[in-house]
Every structure is written in structure tokens, then in C-alpha cells.
PDB file of C-alpha atoms in Angstrom:
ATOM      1  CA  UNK I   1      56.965 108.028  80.103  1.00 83.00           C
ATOM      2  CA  UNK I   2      59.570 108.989  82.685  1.00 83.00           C
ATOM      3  CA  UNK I   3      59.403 112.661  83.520  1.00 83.00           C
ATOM      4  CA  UNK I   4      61.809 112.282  86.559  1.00 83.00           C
ATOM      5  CA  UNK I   5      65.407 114.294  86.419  1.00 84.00           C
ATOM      6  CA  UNK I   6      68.243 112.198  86.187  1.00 83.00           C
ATOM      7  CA  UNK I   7      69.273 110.437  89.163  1.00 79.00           C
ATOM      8  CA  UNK I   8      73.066 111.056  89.563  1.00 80.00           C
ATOM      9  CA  UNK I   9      73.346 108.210  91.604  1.00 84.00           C
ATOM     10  CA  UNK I  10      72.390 105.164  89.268  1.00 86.00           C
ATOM     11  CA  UNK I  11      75.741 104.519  86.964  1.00 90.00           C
ATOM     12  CA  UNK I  12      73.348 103.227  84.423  1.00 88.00           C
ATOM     13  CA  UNK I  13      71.259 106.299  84.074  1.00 89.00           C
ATOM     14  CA  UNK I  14      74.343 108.567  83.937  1.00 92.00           C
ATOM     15  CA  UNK I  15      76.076 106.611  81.449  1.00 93.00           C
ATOM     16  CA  UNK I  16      73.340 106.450  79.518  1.00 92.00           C
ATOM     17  CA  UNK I  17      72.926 110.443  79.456  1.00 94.00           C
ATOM     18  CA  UNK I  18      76.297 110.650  78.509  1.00 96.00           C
ATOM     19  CA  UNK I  19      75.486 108.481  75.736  1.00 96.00           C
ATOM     20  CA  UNK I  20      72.704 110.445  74.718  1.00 95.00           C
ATOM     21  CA  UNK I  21      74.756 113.736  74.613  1.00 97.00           C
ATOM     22  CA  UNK I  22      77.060 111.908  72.456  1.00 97.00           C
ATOM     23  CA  UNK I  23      74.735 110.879  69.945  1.00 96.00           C
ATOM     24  CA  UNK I  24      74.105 114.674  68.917  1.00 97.00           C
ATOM     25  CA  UNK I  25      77.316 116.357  69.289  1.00 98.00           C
ATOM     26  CA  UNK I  26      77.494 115.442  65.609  1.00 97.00           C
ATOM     27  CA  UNK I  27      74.218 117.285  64.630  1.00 96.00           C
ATOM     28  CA  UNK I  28      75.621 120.459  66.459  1.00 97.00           C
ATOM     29  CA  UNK I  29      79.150 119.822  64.283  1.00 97.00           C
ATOM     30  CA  UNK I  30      76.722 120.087  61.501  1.00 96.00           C
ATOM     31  CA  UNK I  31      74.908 122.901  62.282  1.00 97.00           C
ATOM     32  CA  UNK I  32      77.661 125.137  63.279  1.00 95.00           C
ATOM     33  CA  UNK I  33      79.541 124.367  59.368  1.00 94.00           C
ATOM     34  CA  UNK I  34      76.276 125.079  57.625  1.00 95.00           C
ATOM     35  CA  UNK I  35      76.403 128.553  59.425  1.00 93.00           C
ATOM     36  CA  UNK I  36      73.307 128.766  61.463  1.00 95.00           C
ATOM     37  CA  UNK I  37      72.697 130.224  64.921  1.00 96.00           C
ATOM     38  CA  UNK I  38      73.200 129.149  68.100  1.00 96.00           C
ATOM     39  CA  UNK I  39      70.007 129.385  69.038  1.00 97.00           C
ATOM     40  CA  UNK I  40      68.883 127.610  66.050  1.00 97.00           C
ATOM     41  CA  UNK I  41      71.200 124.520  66.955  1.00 96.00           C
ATOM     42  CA  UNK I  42      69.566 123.980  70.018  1.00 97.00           C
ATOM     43  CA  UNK I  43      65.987 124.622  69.003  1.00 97.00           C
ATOM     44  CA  UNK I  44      66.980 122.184  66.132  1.00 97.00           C
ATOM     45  CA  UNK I  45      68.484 119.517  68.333  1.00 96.00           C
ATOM     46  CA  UNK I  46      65.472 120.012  70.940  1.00 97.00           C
ATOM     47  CA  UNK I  47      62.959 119.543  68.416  1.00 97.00           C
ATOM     48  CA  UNK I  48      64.899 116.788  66.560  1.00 96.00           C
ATOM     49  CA  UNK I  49      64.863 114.983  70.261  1.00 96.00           C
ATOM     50  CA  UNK I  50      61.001 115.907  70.928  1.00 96.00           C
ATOM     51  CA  UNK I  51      60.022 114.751  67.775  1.00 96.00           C
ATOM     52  CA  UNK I  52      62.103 111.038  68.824  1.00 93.00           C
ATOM     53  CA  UNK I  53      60.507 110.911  72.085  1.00 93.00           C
ATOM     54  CA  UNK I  54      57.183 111.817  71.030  1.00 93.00           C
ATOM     55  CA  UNK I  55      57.160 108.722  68.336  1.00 93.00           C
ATOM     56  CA  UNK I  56      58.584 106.121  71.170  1.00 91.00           C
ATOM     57  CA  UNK I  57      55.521 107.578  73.443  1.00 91.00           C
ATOM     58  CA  UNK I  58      53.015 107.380  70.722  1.00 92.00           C
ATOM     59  CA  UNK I  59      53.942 103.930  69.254  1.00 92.00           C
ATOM     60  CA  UNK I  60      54.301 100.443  70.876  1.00 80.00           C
ATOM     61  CA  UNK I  61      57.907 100.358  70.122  1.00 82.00           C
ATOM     62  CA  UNK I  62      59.255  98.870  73.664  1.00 84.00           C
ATOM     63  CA  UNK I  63      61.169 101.959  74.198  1.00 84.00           C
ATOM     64  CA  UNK I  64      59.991 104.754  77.061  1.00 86.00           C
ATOM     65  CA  UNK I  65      59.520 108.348  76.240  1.00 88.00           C
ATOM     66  CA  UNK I  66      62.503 110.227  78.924  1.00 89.00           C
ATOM     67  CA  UNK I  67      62.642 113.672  80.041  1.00 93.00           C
ATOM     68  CA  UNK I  68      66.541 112.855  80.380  1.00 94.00           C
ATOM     69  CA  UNK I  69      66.470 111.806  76.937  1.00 94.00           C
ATOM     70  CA  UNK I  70      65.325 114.903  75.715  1.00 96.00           C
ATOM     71  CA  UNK I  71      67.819 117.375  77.658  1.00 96.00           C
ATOM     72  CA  UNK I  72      71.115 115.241  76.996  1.00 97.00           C
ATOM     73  CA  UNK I  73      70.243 115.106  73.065  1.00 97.00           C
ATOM     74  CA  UNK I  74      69.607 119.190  73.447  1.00 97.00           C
ATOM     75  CA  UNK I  75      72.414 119.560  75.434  1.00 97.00           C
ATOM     76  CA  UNK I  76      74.655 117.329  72.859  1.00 98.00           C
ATOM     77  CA  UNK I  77      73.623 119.348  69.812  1.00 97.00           C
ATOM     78  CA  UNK I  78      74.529 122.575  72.145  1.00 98.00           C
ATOM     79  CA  UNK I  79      77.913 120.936  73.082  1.00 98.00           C
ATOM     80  CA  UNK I  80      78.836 119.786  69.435  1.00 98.00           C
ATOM     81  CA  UNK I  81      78.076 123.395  67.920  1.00 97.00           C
ATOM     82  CA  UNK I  82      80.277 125.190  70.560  1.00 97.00           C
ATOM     83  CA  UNK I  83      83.022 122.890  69.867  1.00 97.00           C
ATOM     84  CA  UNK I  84      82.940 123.712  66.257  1.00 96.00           C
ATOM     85  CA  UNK I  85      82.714 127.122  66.712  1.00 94.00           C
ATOM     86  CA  UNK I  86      85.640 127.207  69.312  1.00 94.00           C
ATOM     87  CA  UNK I  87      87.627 124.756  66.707  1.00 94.00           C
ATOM     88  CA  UNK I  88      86.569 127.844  63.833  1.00 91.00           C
ATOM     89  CA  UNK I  89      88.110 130.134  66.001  1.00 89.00           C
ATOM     90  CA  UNK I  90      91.326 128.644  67.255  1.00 90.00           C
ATOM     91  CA  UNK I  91      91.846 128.296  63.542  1.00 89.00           C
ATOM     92  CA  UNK I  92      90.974 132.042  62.475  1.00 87.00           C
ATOM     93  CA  UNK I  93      93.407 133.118  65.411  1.00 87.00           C
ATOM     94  CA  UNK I  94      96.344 130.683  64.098  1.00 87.00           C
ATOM     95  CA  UNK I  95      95.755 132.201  60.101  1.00 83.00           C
ATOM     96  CA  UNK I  96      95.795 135.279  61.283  1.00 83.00           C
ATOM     97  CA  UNK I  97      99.168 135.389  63.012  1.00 85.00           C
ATOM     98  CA  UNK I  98     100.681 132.855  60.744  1.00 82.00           C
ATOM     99  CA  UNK I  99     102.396 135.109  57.757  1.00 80.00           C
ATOM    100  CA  UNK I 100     101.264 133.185  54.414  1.00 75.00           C
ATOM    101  CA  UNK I 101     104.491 132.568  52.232  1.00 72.00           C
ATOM    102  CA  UNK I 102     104.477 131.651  48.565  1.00 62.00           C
ATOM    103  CA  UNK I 103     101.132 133.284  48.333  1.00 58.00           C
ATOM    104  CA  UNK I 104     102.542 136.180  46.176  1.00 54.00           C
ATOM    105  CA  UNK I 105     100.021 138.972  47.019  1.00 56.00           C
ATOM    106  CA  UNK I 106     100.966 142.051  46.344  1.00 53.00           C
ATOM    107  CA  UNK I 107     103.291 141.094  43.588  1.00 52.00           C
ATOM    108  CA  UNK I 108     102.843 139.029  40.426  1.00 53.00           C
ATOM    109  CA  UNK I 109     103.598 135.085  40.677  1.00 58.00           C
ATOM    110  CA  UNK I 110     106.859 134.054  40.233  1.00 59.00           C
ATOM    111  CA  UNK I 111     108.096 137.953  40.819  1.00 59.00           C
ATOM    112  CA  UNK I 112     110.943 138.097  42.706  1.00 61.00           C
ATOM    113  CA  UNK I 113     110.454 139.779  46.808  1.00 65.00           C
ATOM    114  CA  UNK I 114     112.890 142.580  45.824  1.00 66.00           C
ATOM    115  CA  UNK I 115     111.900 143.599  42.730  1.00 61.00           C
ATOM    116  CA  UNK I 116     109.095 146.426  42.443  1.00 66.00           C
ATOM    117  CA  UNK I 117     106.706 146.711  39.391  1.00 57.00           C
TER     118      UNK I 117
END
């Protein structure tokens, strides 16, 4: 079990972090379109990780139980709900401002735009 913070200086270790975020930004998509909270992304993608780290610890699988482990796969599920949630409002902003044509509200389909009812 290594409990040590990530050394910044070993290119394998960081690489390997950055791998680890990667691997949950996809979780935190997820959970940001089903419509849950922030803070229940990253209690979700902590316990998802905790629960992965606690089975390599517990069971003679030939991998090591990592503190590092743990805070990139948090930090991934963090990073992949804020980017959906920036992407869902970039999008909001852009229908909002964009004036909807063909839509027909406010008149009946196929009515033409001078013609009142």
C-alpha cells in the first residue's frame, strides 16, 4: 500500500496520475447528464475509487493499493462533471441568443409572419 503523495519528479508516476484522472472523466460526463450534484459526483467517484483500491489491497491481485490512485480517479470524476456542466452551459447561452426560425410559435404552422389570427 503506498500512502506517499505523488512525487512530481518521477515522469512515470505523473503520467500515470494523469492516466488515472483520465480514466474517470467519463464517470463525471455521466453523472453531470443524469442530473446529480456536484458533490454527489465526487463522493461517487471517491467511493467508486476506494472501493477499487480497497479490493487490490485486500486480494493477491499483483496490483498495490495508492493514495495517488485514489485522488486522481476523484479528481477525474470532479474534472469530467465540470466539463459537462460548462459544455451545458455554453450551450444554454448559444440557444438563448440564437433566435429559433421555422419554429412557428406564436402563430399556427405554415401561417404566414404577417398575417395575424
Amino acid at each position: 500500500m503506498n500512502l506517499k503523495l505523488l512525487d512530481g519528479s518521477n515522469p512515470a508516476d505523473t503520467w500515470d496520475f494523469f492516466l488515472n484522472v483520465l480514466m474517470f472523466v467519463p464517470g463525471g460526463l455521466l453523472l453531470a447528464s443524469a442530473g446529480v450534484r456536484l458533490l454527489t459526483a465526487a463522493a461517487s467517484g471517491f467511493l467508486g475509487s476506494l472501493a477499487i483500491e480497497t479490493t487490490q489491497y485486500l486480494t493477491a491481485s499483483g496490483r498495490t493499493a495508492d493514495i495517488n490512485d485514489l485522488l486522481a480517479n476523484t479528481l477525474g470524476c470532479v474534472a469530467g462533471y465540470v466539463t459537462a456542466a460548462a459544455v451545458r452551459g455554453v450551450c444554454r447561452r448559444v440557444e438563448a441568443v440564437t433566435p429559433r426560425r421555422g419554429t412557428g410559435r406564436g402563430r399556427g404552422r405554415g401561417t404566414p409572419p404577417g398575417h395575424r389570427m
